[in-house]
């Protein structure tokens, strides 16, 4: 606003200077116009005198350009030899050669004086003098009557138009600068907020002009980047939290089997007298706990690898039907549960080990926890899977949490079954890494639904 007022003041100053100059020019123009008329009058008298006419006759017949015009003839010595104003001519008159219009006329042929008070009758006149023959000067003097003053007055129309236009321009400039300052004020308010780290919303309305558009684009970009930054920060924090959680849980999960192994070893060491059956018992316990530790380490390694990101995981075209067939063959060796596979040939561009862990975990879980007699794995050609068992299902209050790390429905049973509590978490992560999502529901047993992104362009390779 301060800039605007400075510029406006400068504009008004320029307009003021221009108006004063124009006013003077206008007055000069009017004076020149009157001078030209009077000089024409003088010229005519000189011409008539040259033709030998008498001055009285000339004055009587000649057209008078201005009311009350005084005509004076001054000889080469400066003496007034004629003045049509008898009142003046009857008085003794001083030498006229020192009058400015006469000096000018003698020097340049023509001369004039504006609003000079006559020494002869104390009235202001407009004098125009012209040098004639033999040093004779003819002078016409127009008295400043109302009509002459009106005539000589500058025409203010143009000046009023200029003042009006400047006012309109100032109002327009004020309106535009108000719009600009609106954008600038809002932009600086945004900058202050951003500096203080206060929340900024992308709903600030800006005037619909270039600056307004630039300002709202800046804010839009800032808000977008801010959201992106916050999202990345949250993801990073989640990752750290999960890692911490994982470390804590691992410590916790490790404690029991390690303590159990140590206890068995101490007992074996301290009591060599124990019977062979007892010793075998302790050895079996050590073996089971070591297997638990091994399973835990494997699962943690898988989870950690997935956490590191998809880029670190090697991918290839995997024939899912063949892969699941192999898993089922192996599982059949250790279960009576009927496993039905009903899927078309599907090629997924992914990590073979992770894909295998999806199906192995789901089948293992059904065997370990569901008590089902039958399990069916079906899919369509788009990679939409439904895996259903006819077992006990999962109590609905547990369902929302089963994909969380180390979440177990029945802790004792899970541990007894050799579970780490990481199985379904690995399944969900592996599916996410292959472009899908998984849900679980109770439906006369447990039903999982998930999808894997199928590579339809790939040729079969296993
Ligand atoms: P774990 O690695 O210990 O097997 P999971 O994450 O695989 O743990 O499974 C979480 C819990 O979900 C298990 O403790 C088990 O109680 C329950 N569960 C998983 N699958 C089934 C199923 N098919 N039927 C019933 N319960 C299941």
CSV table of C-alpha atoms and ligand atoms in Angstrom, one decimal:
chain,number,residue,atom,x,y,z
A,1,UNK,CA,0.0,0.0,0.0
A,2,UNK,CA,2.9,2.3,0.8
A,3,UNK,CA,4.4,1.7,-2.7
A,4,UNK,CA,1.0,2.4,-4.2
A,5,UNK,CA,0.6,5.7,-2.4
A,6,UNK,CA,4.2,6.8,-3.4
A,7,UNK,CA,3.5,5.9,-7.1
A,8,UNK,CA,0.1,7.7,-6.9
A,9,UNK,CA,1.6,10.8,-5.4
A,10,UNK,CA,4.2,10.9,-8.1
A,11,UNK,CA,1.5,10.5,-10.8
A,12,UNK,CA,-0.6,13.3,-9.3
A,13,UNK,CA,2.6,15.5,-9.2
A,14,UNK,CA,3.2,14.8,-12.9
A,15,UNK,CA,-0.4,15.5,-13.7
A,16,UNK,CA,-0.3,18.8,-11.6
A,17,UNK,CA,2.9,20.0,-13.4
A,18,UNK,CA,1.3,19.1,-16.8
A,19,UNK,CA,-1.9,21.0,-15.9
A,20,UNK,CA,0.0,24.1,-14.8
A,21,UNK,CA,2.0,24.1,-18.0
A,22,UNK,CA,-1.1,23.5,-20.1
A,23,UNK,CA,-2.8,26.4,-18.3
A,24,UNK,CA,0.0,28.8,-19.2
A,25,UNK,CA,0.2,27.5,-22.7
A,26,UNK,CA,-3.5,28.1,-23.1
A,27,UNK,CA,-3.3,31.6,-21.8
A,28,UNK,CA,-0.3,32.3,-24.1
A,29,UNK,CA,-2.3,30.9,-27.0
A,30,UNK,CA,-5.2,33.2,-26.2
A,31,UNK,CA,-2.9,36.2,-25.9
A,32,UNK,CA,-1.3,35.4,-29.3
A,33,UNK,CA,-4.7,35.1,-30.8
A,34,UNK,CA,-5.7,38.5,-29.6
A,35,UNK,CA,-2.3,39.9,-30.6
A,36,UNK,CA,-2.7,38.5,-34.1
A,37,UNK,CA,-6.1,40.2,-34.4
A,38,UNK,CA,-4.8,43.6,-33.2
A,39,UNK,CA,-1.7,43.3,-35.4
A,40,UNK,CA,-4.0,42.8,-38.4
A,41,UNK,CA,-5.9,45.9,-37.3
A,42,UNK,CA,-2.6,47.8,-37.0
A,43,UNK,CA,-1.4,46.4,-40.4
A,44,UNK,CA,-4.7,47.6,-42.0
A,45,UNK,CA,-4.1,51.2,-40.6
A,46,UNK,CA,-0.5,51.3,-41.7
A,47,UNK,CA,-1.7,50.2,-45.2
A,48,UNK,CA,-4.4,52.8,-45.3
A,49,UNK,CA,-2.0,55.5,-44.1
A,50,UNK,CA,0.5,54.5,-46.8
A,51,UNK,CA,-2.4,54.9,-49.3
A,52,UNK,CA,-2.6,58.5,-48.1
A,53,UNK,CA,-5.8,58.2,-46.2
A,54,UNK,CA,-6.6,60.3,-43.2
A,55,UNK,CA,-6.3,58.6,-39.8
A,56,UNK,CA,-9.7,60.0,-38.7
A,57,UNK,CA,-11.3,58.4,-41.8
A,58,UNK,CA,-9.5,55.2,-41.3
A,59,UNK,CA,-10.6,54.9,-37.7
A,60,UNK,CA,-14.2,55.6,-38.7
A,61,UNK,CA,-14.4,53.0,-41.5
A,62,UNK,CA,-12.2,50.2,-40.2
A,63,UNK,CA,-13.7,47.2,-38.4
A,64,UNK,CA,-12.9,47.3,-34.7
A,65,UNK,CA,-11.9,43.8,-33.5
A,66,UNK,CA,-12.4,44.5,-29.8
A,67,UNK,CA,-14.8,46.8,-27.8
A,68,UNK,CA,-13.4,50.1,-26.6
A,69,UNK,CA,-10.2,49.7,-28.7
A,70,UNK,CA,-7.7,52.6,-28.4
A,71,UNK,CA,-5.6,53.4,-31.4
A,72,UNK,CA,-2.5,55.4,-30.9
A,73,UNK,CA,0.0,56.7,-33.5
A,74,UNK,CA,3.5,57.4,-32.1
A,75,UNK,CA,6.1,59.1,-34.2
A,76,UNK,CA,9.8,58.2,-34.5
A,77,UNK,CA,10.6,60.4,-31.5
A,78,UNK,CA,8.1,58.7,-29.2
A,79,UNK,CA,5.5,61.5,-29.3
A,80,UNK,CA,1.9,60.6,-29.6
A,81,UNK,CA,0.6,62.2,-32.7
A,82,UNK,CA,-2.8,60.6,-32.6
A,83,UNK,CA,-5.0,58.8,-30.1
A,84,UNK,CA,-8.7,58.0,-30.8
A,85,UNK,CA,-9.5,58.6,-27.2
A,86,UNK,CA,-10.1,62.3,-27.2
A,87,UNK,CA,-10.1,62.4,-23.4
A,88,UNK,CA,-6.5,61.1,-23.4
A,89,UNK,CA,-5.3,62.9,-26.5
A,90,UNK,CA,-6.3,66.3,-25.0
A,91,UNK,CA,-3.8,65.9,-22.2
A,92,UNK,CA,-0.1,66.3,-22.5
A,93,UNK,CA,1.4,62.8,-22.9
A,94,UNK,CA,4.8,61.5,-21.9
A,95,UNK,CA,7.2,60.1,-24.4
A,96,UNK,CA,6.1,56.6,-25.5
A,97,UNK,CA,9.4,55.3,-26.7
A,98,UNK,CA,10.0,53.6,-23.3
A,99,UNK,CA,6.8,51.5,-23.5
A,100,UNK,CA,7.8,47.9,-23.7
A,101,UNK,CA,5.5,47.1,-26.7
A,102,UNK,CA,6.9,50.2,-28.6
A,103,UNK,CA,10.5,49.1,-27.8
A,104,UNK,CA,9.7,45.6,-29.1
A,105,UNK,CA,8.0,46.9,-32.2
A,106,UNK,CA,10.9,49.2,-33.0
A,107,UNK,CA,13.4,46.3,-32.5
A,108,UNK,CA,11.4,43.5,-34.2
A,109,UNK,CA,8.7,45.2,-36.2
A,110,UNK,CA,5.9,44.0,-33.9
A,111,UNK,CA,5.5,44.0,-30.1
A,112,UNK,CA,2.9,43.4,-27.5
A,113,UNK,CA,2.3,43.8,-23.7
A,114,UNK,CA,-0.1,41.9,-21.7
A,115,UNK,CA,-2.2,43.6,-19.0
A,116,UNK,CA,-0.1,46.7,-18.7
A,117,UNK,CA,-1.6,49.6,-16.8
A,118,UNK,CA,-1.7,52.6,-19.0
A,119,UNK,CA,0.3,55.5,-17.6
A,120,UNK,CA,-2.2,57.8,-19.5
A,121,UNK,CA,-5.5,56.6,-17.9
A,122,UNK,CA,-4.5,54.0,-15.3
A,123,UNK,CA,-6.5,51.3,-17.0
A,124,UNK,CA,-5.0,47.9,-17.8
A,125,UNK,CA,-4.7,47.3,-21.5
A,126,UNK,CA,-3.6,44.6,-23.9
A,127,UNK,CA,-1.2,46.4,-26.2
A,128,UNK,CA,-0.2,45.4,-29.8
A,129,UNK,CA,2.2,47.7,-31.6
A,130,UNK,CA,3.5,47.6,-35.2
A,131,UNK,CA,6.2,49.6,-36.8
A,132,UNK,CA,5.0,51.4,-39.9
A,133,UNK,CA,6.8,53.8,-42.3
A,134,UNK,CA,9.3,56.5,-41.2
A,135,UNK,CA,9.5,55.3,-37.6
A,136,UNK,CA,5.8,55.6,-37.1
A,137,UNK,CA,4.4,53.0,-34.7
A,138,UNK,CA,0.7,52.1,-34.8
A,139,UNK,CA,-0.6,50.8,-31.5
A,140,UNK,CA,-3.9,49.1,-30.7
A,141,UNK,CA,-4.8,48.8,-27.1
A,142,UNK,CA,-7.7,46.6,-25.9
A,143,UNK,CA,-9.0,47.5,-22.5
A,144,UNK,CA,-9.6,44.6,-20.0
A,145,UNK,CA,-13.4,44.6,-20.2
A,146,UNK,CA,-15.3,41.6,-18.9
A,147,UNK,CA,-15.6,40.1,-22.4
A,148,UNK,CA,-11.8,40.4,-23.0
A,149,UNK,CA,-11.0,38.9,-19.7
A,150,UNK,CA,-13.4,36.0,-20.6
A,151,UNK,CA,-11.7,35.7,-24.0
A,152,UNK,CA,-8.2,35.6,-22.5
A,153,UNK,CA,-9.1,33.1,-19.8
A,154,UNK,CA,-7.7,29.7,-20.3
A,155,UNK,CA,-10.1,26.9,-21.4
A,156,UNK,CA,-10.4,24.6,-18.3
A,157,UNK,CA,-12.4,21.9,-20.1
A,158,UNK,CA,-9.3,19.9,-21.0
A,159,UNK,CA,-7.9,20.4,-17.6
A,160,UNK,CA,-11.1,19.1,-16.0
A,161,UNK,CA,-11.1,16.1,-18.3
A,162,UNK,CA,-7.5,15.4,-17.3
A,163,UNK,CA,-8.2,15.8,-13.6
A,164,UNK,CA,-11.3,13.5,-14.0
A,165,UNK,CA,-9.3,10.9,-15.9
A,166,UNK,CA,-6.5,11.0,-13.3
A,167,UNK,CA,-9.1,10.5,-10.6
A,168,UNK,CA,-10.6,7.5,-12.4
A,169,UNK,CA,-7.1,6.1,-13.0
A,170,UNK,CA,-6.3,6.5,-9.3
A,171,UNK,CA,-9.4,4.7,-8.3
A,172,UNK,CA,-8.7,1.9,-10.7
A,173,UNK,CA,-5.1,1.8,-9.5
A,174,UNK,CA,-6.3,1.7,-5.9
A,175,UNK,CA,-8.7,-1.2,-6.8
A,176,UNK,CA,-5.9,-3.2,-8.6
A,177,UNK,CA,-3.3,-2.5,-5.8
A,178,UNK,CA,-5.9,-3.5,-3.2
A,179,UNK,CA,-6.3,-6.8,-5.1
A,180,UNK,CA,-2.5,-7.3,-5.3
A,181,UNK,CA,-2.0,-6.4,-1.7
A,182,UNK,CA,-4.7,-8.9,-0.8
A,183,UNK,CA,-2.7,-11.7,-2.4
A,184,UNK,CA,0.5,-10.4,-0.9
A,185,UNK,CA,-1.0,-10.1,2.6
A,186,UNK,CA,-2.4,-13.6,2.4
A,187,UNK,CA,0.9,-14.9,1.0
A,188,UNK,CA,2.9,-13.4,3.8
A,189,UNK,CA,0.4,-14.7,6.3
A,190,UNK,CA,1.0,-18.1,4.8
A,191,UNK,CA,4.8,-17.7,5.0
A,192,UNK,CA,4.5,-16.7,8.7
A,193,UNK,CA,2.3,-19.7,9.4
A,194,UNK,CA,4.7,-22.0,7.5
A,195,UNK,CA,7.6,-20.6,9.5
A,196,UNK,CA,5.8,-21.3,12.8
A,197,UNK,CA,4.9,-24.7,11.6
A,198,UNK,CA,1.2,-24.1,12.0
A,199,UNK,CA,-1.3,-26.2,9.9
A,200,UNK,CA,-2.0,-24.7,6.5
A,201,UNK,CA,-5.1,-25.6,4.5
A,202,UNK,CA,-5.4,-25.4,0.8
A,203,UNK,CA,-8.7,-23.4,0.9
A,204,UNK,CA,-7.4,-19.8,1.2
A,205,UNK,CA,-9.3,-17.9,-1.6
A,206,UNK,CA,-7.1,-15.6,-3.7
A,207,UNK,CA,-8.2,-12.9,-6.2
A,208,UNK,CA,-8.7,-14.4,-9.7
A,209,UNK,CA,-5.7,-12.7,-11.3
A,210,UNK,CA,-2.1,-13.7,-12.2
A,211,UNK,CA,-0.7,-13.0,-8.7
A,212,UNK,CA,-3.6,-14.7,-7.1
A,213,UNK,CA,-3.2,-17.8,-9.3
A,214,UNK,CA,0.5,-17.9,-8.5
A,215,UNK,CA,-0.1,-17.5,-4.8
A,216,UNK,CA,-2.7,-20.3,-4.7
A,217,UNK,CA,-0.5,-22.5,-6.7
A,218,UNK,CA,2.4,-22.0,-4.3
A,219,UNK,CA,0.1,-22.8,-1.3
A,220,UNK,CA,-1.3,-25.8,-3.1
A,221,UNK,CA,2.2,-27.1,-3.8
A,222,UNK,CA,3.3,-26.4,-0.3
A,223,UNK,CA,0.2,-28.2,1.2
A,224,UNK,CA,0.8,-31.2,-1.1
A,225,UNK,CA,4.5,-31.5,-0.2
A,226,UNK,CA,3.7,-31.0,3.4
A,227,UNK,CA,1.2,-33.8,3.4
A,228,UNK,CA,3.6,-36.0,1.5
A,229,UNK,CA,6.3,-35.2,4.0
A,230,UNK,CA,4.0,-35.9,6.9
A,231,UNK,CA,2.9,-39.2,5.3
A,232,UNK,CA,6.5,-40.2,4.8
A,233,UNK,CA,7.4,-39.2,8.3
A,234,UNK,CA,4.5,-41.2,9.7
A,235,UNK,CA,5.5,-44.2,7.6
A,236,UNK,CA,9.0,-43.9,8.9
A,237,UNK,CA,7.8,-43.6,12.5
A,238,UNK,CA,5.5,-46.6,12.0
A,239,UNK,CA,8.4,-48.5,10.7
A,240,UNK,CA,10.6,-47.6,13.7
A,241,UNK,CA,7.7,-48.4,16.1
A,242,UNK,CA,7.1,-51.8,14.4
A,243,UNK,CA,10.9,-52.6,14.5
A,244,UNK,CA,10.9,-51.7,18.2
A,245,UNK,CA,7.9,-53.8,18.8
A,246,UNK,CA,9.4,-56.6,16.8
A,247,UNK,CA,12.7,-56.4,18.8
A,248,UNK,CA,10.7,-56.4,22.1
A,249,UNK,CA,8.6,-59.3,21.0
A,250,UNK,CA,11.6,-61.3,19.8
A,251,UNK,CA,13.3,-60.8,23.1
A,252,UNK,CA,10.2,-62.0,24.8
A,253,UNK,CA,9.7,-65.0,22.4
A,254,UNK,CA,13.3,-66.0,22.8
A,255,UNK,CA,13.3,-66.0,26.5
A,256,UNK,CA,11.1,-69.0,27.1
A,257,UNK,CA,12.8,-71.5,24.7
A,258,UNK,CA,16.3,-70.4,25.7
A,259,UNK,CA,15.4,-70.6,29.4
A,260,UNK,CA,13.9,-74.1,28.8
A,261,UNK,CA,17.0,-75.3,26.9
A,262,UNK,CA,19.4,-73.9,29.7
A,263,UNK,CA,17.3,-75.5,32.4
A,264,UNK,CA,17.4,-78.9,30.6
A,265,UNK,CA,21.1,-78.7,30.0
A,266,UNK,CA,21.8,-77.8,33.7
A,267,UNK,CA,19.7,-80.7,34.9
A,268,UNK,CA,21.5,-83.1,32.6
A,269,UNK,CA,24.8,-81.7,33.7
A,270,UNK,CA,24.1,-81.6,37.5
A,271,UNK,CA,22.3,-85.0,37.6
A,272,UNK,CA,24.3,-87.6,35.7
A,273,UNK,CA,22.4,-90.2,37.8
A,274,UNK,CA,19.1,-89.5,35.9
A,275,UNK,CA,17.6,-92.5,34.1
A,276,UNK,CA,18.0,-92.8,30.4
A,277,UNK,CA,14.3,-92.2,29.8
A,278,UNK,CA,14.4,-89.0,31.8
A,279,UNK,CA,17.6,-88.0,29.9
A,280,UNK,CA,15.8,-88.7,26.5
A,281,UNK,CA,12.9,-86.6,27.7
A,282,UNK,CA,15.1,-83.6,28.5
A,283,UNK,CA,16.9,-84.1,25.1
A,284,UNK,CA,13.5,-84.0,23.3
A,285,UNK,CA,12.6,-80.8,25.1
A,286,UNK,CA,15.9,-79.2,24.1
A,287,UNK,CA,15.2,-80.3,20.5
A,288,UNK,CA,11.7,-78.9,20.5
A,289,UNK,CA,12.8,-75.6,21.9
A,290,UNK,CA,15.7,-75.4,19.5
A,291,UNK,CA,13.3,-76.0,16.7
A,292,UNK,CA,11.1,-73.2,18.0
A,293,UNK,CA,14.1,-70.9,18.1
A,294,UNK,CA,15.0,-71.9,14.6
A,295,UNK,CA,11.4,-71.2,13.3
A,296,UNK,CA,11.4,-67.9,15.1
A,297,UNK,CA,14.7,-66.8,13.6
A,298,UNK,CA,13.5,-67.9,10.1
A,299,UNK,CA,10.2,-65.9,10.5
A,300,UNK,CA,11.9,-62.9,11.8
A,301,UNK,CA,14.4,-63.0,9.0
A,302,UNK,CA,11.5,-63.1,6.5
A,303,UNK,CA,9.7,-60.2,8.1
A,304,UNK,CA,12.8,-58.1,8.3
A,305,UNK,CA,13.6,-58.8,4.7
A,306,UNK,CA,10.1,-57.6,3.7
A,307,UNK,CA,10.4,-54.6,5.9
A,308,UNK,CA,13.5,-53.5,4.1
A,309,UNK,CA,11.4,-53.0,1.0
A,310,UNK,CA,10.2,-54.5,-2.2
A,311,UNK,CA,13.3,-53.4,-4.1
A,312,UNK,CA,15.6,-55.8,-2.2
A,313,UNK,CA,13.4,-58.9,-3.0
A,314,UNK,CA,14.4,-60.8,-6.1
A,315,UNK,CA,11.5,-61.6,-8.4
A,316,UNK,CA,10.8,-64.1,-11.1
A,317,UNK,CA,7.8,-65.5,-12.9
A,318,UNK,CA,6.4,-68.2,-10.6
A,319,UNK,CA,3.8,-70.8,-11.7
A,320,UNK,CA,1.5,-70.8,-8.7
A,321,UNK,CA,-0.4,-74.0,-9.6
A,322,UNK,CA,2.8,-76.0,-9.7
A,323,UNK,CA,4.1,-74.3,-6.5
A,324,UNK,CA,1.0,-75.0,-4.5
A,325,UNK,CA,0.8,-78.6,-5.8
A,326,UNK,CA,4.3,-79.2,-4.4
A,327,UNK,CA,3.4,-77.8,-1.0
A,328,UNK,CA,0.2,-79.9,-0.8
A,329,UNK,CA,2.2,-83.0,-1.7
A,330,UNK,CA,4.5,-82.4,1.2
A,331,UNK,CA,1.7,-81.4,3.6
A,332,UNK,CA,-0.2,-84.5,2.8
A,333,UNK,CA,2.6,-86.6,4.3
A,334,UNK,CA,1.8,-85.1,7.8
A,335,UNK,CA,-2.0,-84.6,7.8
A,336,UNK,CA,-5.2,-86.4,7.1
A,337,UNK,CA,-6.9,-83.2,6.3
A,338,UNK,CA,-8.3,-83.3,2.7
A,339,UNK,CA,-6.7,-80.4,0.6
A,340,UNK,CA,-8.5,-79.6,-2.6
A,341,UNK,CA,-6.8,-77.4,-5.2
A,342,UNK,CA,-9.0,-75.7,-7.8
A,343,UNK,CA,-7.1,-73.1,-9.6
A,344,UNK,CA,-6.3,-72.3,-13.2
A,345,UNK,CA,-2.7,-71.9,-14.4
A,346,UNK,CA,-1.5,-68.6,-12.9
A,347,UNK,CA,1.8,-66.9,-13.4
A,348,UNK,CA,2.8,-64.3,-10.8
A,349,UNK,CA,5.9,-62.2,-11.2
A,350,UNK,CA,7.2,-62.4,-7.6
A,351,UNK,CA,9.4,-63.9,-5.0
A,352,UNK,CA,9.2,-67.7,-4.9
A,353,UNK,CA,10.0,-68.0,-1.2
A,354,UNK,CA,7.5,-65.4,-0.1
A,355,UNK,CA,4.8,-66.9,-2.3
A,356,UNK,CA,5.5,-70.3,-0.9
A,357,UNK,CA,5.3,-68.9,2.7
A,358,UNK,CA,1.8,-67.6,2.0
A,359,UNK,CA,0.3,-70.9,1.1
A,360,UNK,CA,2.5,-73.0,3.5
A,361,UNK,CA,1.4,-70.7,6.5
A,362,UNK,CA,-2.2,-70.9,5.6
A,363,UNK,CA,-2.2,-74.6,5.2
A,364,UNK,CA,-0.1,-75.1,8.3
A,365,UNK,CA,-2.5,-73.0,10.3
A,366,UNK,CA,-5.5,-74.9,9.1
A,367,UNK,CA,-3.8,-78.1,10.1
A,368,UNK,CA,-2.5,-76.8,13.5
A,369,UNK,CA,-5.5,-74.8,14.7
A,370,UNK,CA,-8.7,-75.4,12.8
A,371,UNK,CA,-9.4,-79.1,13.4
A,372,UNK,CA,-10.8,-79.1,9.9
A,373,UNK,CA,-11.4,-82.2,7.9
A,374,UNK,CA,-11.2,-80.4,4.6
A,375,UNK,CA,-9.5,-77.3,3.1
A,376,UNK,CA,-10.1,-75.9,-0.4
A,377,UNK,CA,-7.9,-73.5,-2.3
A,378,UNK,CA,-9.6,-71.9,-5.3
A,379,UNK,CA,-8.8,-69.0,-7.5
A,380,UNK,CA,-9.9,-67.4,-10.8
A,381,UNK,CA,-7.8,-66.4,-13.7
A,382,UNK,CA,-7.4,-62.8,-12.3
A,383,UNK,CA,-5.6,-64.2,-9.2
A,384,UNK,CA,-8.5,-63.8,-6.7
A,385,UNK,CA,-8.0,-66.5,-4.2
A,386,UNK,CA,-10.4,-68.0,-1.7
A,387,UNK,CA,-9.0,-70.4,0.9
A,388,UNK,CA,-11.6,-72.1,3.1
A,389,UNK,CA,-11.4,-74.7,5.8
A,390,UNK,CA,-14.4,-76.3,7.6
A,391,UNK,CA,-12.8,-76.0,11.1
A,392,UNK,CA,-13.5,-74.0,14.2
A,393,UNK,CA,-12.8,-70.5,12.8
A,394,UNK,CA,-11.6,-67.6,14.9
A,395,UNK,CA,-13.7,-65.9,17.6
A,396,UNK,CA,-15.0,-62.6,16.0
A,397,UNK,CA,-13.3,-60.4,18.6
A,398,UNK,CA,-9.9,-61.7,17.6
A,399,UNK,CA,-10.5,-61.5,13.8
A,400,UNK,CA,-9.4,-57.8,13.4
A,401,UNK,CA,-6.0,-58.5,15.0
A,402,UNK,CA,-4.9,-61.9,13.6
A,403,UNK,CA,-2.6,-60.3,11.0
A,404,UNK,CA,-0.7,-58.3,13.6
A,405,UNK,CA,2.8,-59.5,14.6
A,406,UNK,CA,2.9,-62.0,17.5
A,407,UNK,CA,-0.9,-62.0,17.8
A,408,UNK,CA,-2.2,-65.3,18.9
A,409,UNK,CA,-5.7,-66.4,19.6
A,410,UNK,CA,-4.7,-69.1,22.0
A,411,UNK,CA,-1.2,-68.5,23.2
A,412,UNK,CA,-0.6,-71.9,24.7
A,413,UNK,CA,-2.0,-73.8,21.8
A,414,UNK,CA,-0.1,-71.7,19.3
A,415,UNK,CA,3.2,-72.3,21.1
A,416,UNK,CA,2.5,-76.0,21.5
A,417,UNK,CA,1.9,-76.1,17.8
A,418,UNK,CA,5.3,-74.6,17.2
A,419,UNK,CA,3.8,-71.3,16.0
A,420,UNK,CA,5.7,-68.1,16.3
A,421,UNK,CA,2.8,-65.7,16.1
A,422,UNK,CA,4.3,-64.3,12.9
A,423,UNK,CA,2.7,-66.6,10.4
A,424,UNK,CA,-0.3,-64.5,9.3
A,425,UNK,CA,1.7,-61.3,9.5
A,426,UNK,CA,4.2,-62.8,7.0
A,427,UNK,CA,1.2,-63.8,4.9
A,428,UNK,CA,-0.2,-60.3,4.8
A,429,UNK,CA,3.1,-58.6,4.1
A,430,UNK,CA,3.9,-61.1,1.3
A,431,UNK,CA,0.6,-60.5,-0.3
A,432,UNK,CA,1.0,-56.7,0.0
A,433,UNK,CA,4.4,-57.0,-1.7
A,434,UNK,CA,2.7,-58.8,-4.6
A,435,UNK,CA,0.1,-56.1,-5.1
A,436,UNK,CA,-2.7,-57.6,-3.1
A,437,UNK,CA,-4.7,-57.5,0.1
A,438,UNK,CA,-6.1,-60.2,2.4
A,439,UNK,CA,-9.2,-60.4,4.6
A,440,UNK,CA,-10.5,-63.2,6.9
A,441,UNK,CA,-14.0,-64.2,7.9
A,442,UNK,CA,-15.8,-66.9,9.7
A,443,UNK,CA,-18.0,-69.0,7.4
A,444,UNK,CA,-18.5,-72.5,8.8
A,445,UNK,CA,-14.8,-72.5,9.4
A,446,UNK,CA,-12.3,-69.8,8.4
A,447,UNK,CA,-12.3,-68.2,4.9
A,448,UNK,CA,-9.4,-66.1,3.6
A,449,UNK,CA,-9.8,-63.9,0.5
A,450,UNK,CA,-6.9,-62.3,-1.2
A,451,UNK,CA,-5.6,-61.4,-4.6
A,452,UNK,CA,-2.2,-61.7,-6.3
A,453,UNK,CA,-1.3,-59.6,-9.3
A,454,UNK,CA,-1.1,-62.1,-12.2
A,455,UNK,CA,1.4,-61.6,-15.0
A,456,UNK,CA,-0.7,-62.4,-18.0
A,457,UNK,CA,2.0,-61.8,-20.5
A,458,UNK,CA,4.4,-64.3,-19.0
A,459,UNK,CA,5.0,-67.8,-20.4
A,460,UNK,CA,5.0,-70.6,-17.9
A,461,UNK,CA,8.2,-71.1,-16.0
A,462,UNK,CA,8.7,-72.9,-12.7
B,1,LIG,P1,1.5,-68.7,14.3
B,1,LIG,O1,2.7,-68.3,13.6
B,1,LIG,O2,1.8,-68.8,15.8
B,1,LIG,O3,0.8,-69.9,13.8
B,1,LIG,P2,-0.4,-67.0,13.0
B,1,LIG,O4,-0.1,-65.6,12.9
B,1,LIG,O5,-0.2,-67.9,11.8
B,1,LIG,O6,0.4,-67.5,14.3
B,1,LIG,O7,-1.9,-67.2,13.5
B,1,LIG,C1,-2.4,-66.4,14.5
B,1,LIG,C2,-3.5,-67.1,15.2
B,1,LIG,O8,-4.6,-67.3,14.4
B,1,LIG,C3,-3.1,-68.4,15.7
B,1,LIG,O9,-2.6,-68.3,17.0
B,1,LIG,C4,-4.4,-69.2,15.7
B,1,LIG,O10,-5.0,-69.2,16.9
B,1,LIG,C5,-5.3,-68.5,14.7
B,1,LIG,N1,-5.5,-69.2,13.4
B,1,LIG,C6,-4.8,-69.1,12.3
B,1,LIG,N2,-5.4,-69.8,11.3
B,1,LIG,C7,-6.4,-70.5,11.8
B,1,LIG,C8,-7.4,-71.3,11.2
B,1,LIG,N3,-7.4,-71.8,10.0
B,1,LIG,N4,-8.4,-71.8,12.1
B,1,LIG,C9,-8.5,-71.3,13.4
B,1,LIG,N5,-7.6,-70.5,13.9
B,1,LIG,C10,-6.6,-70.1,13.2
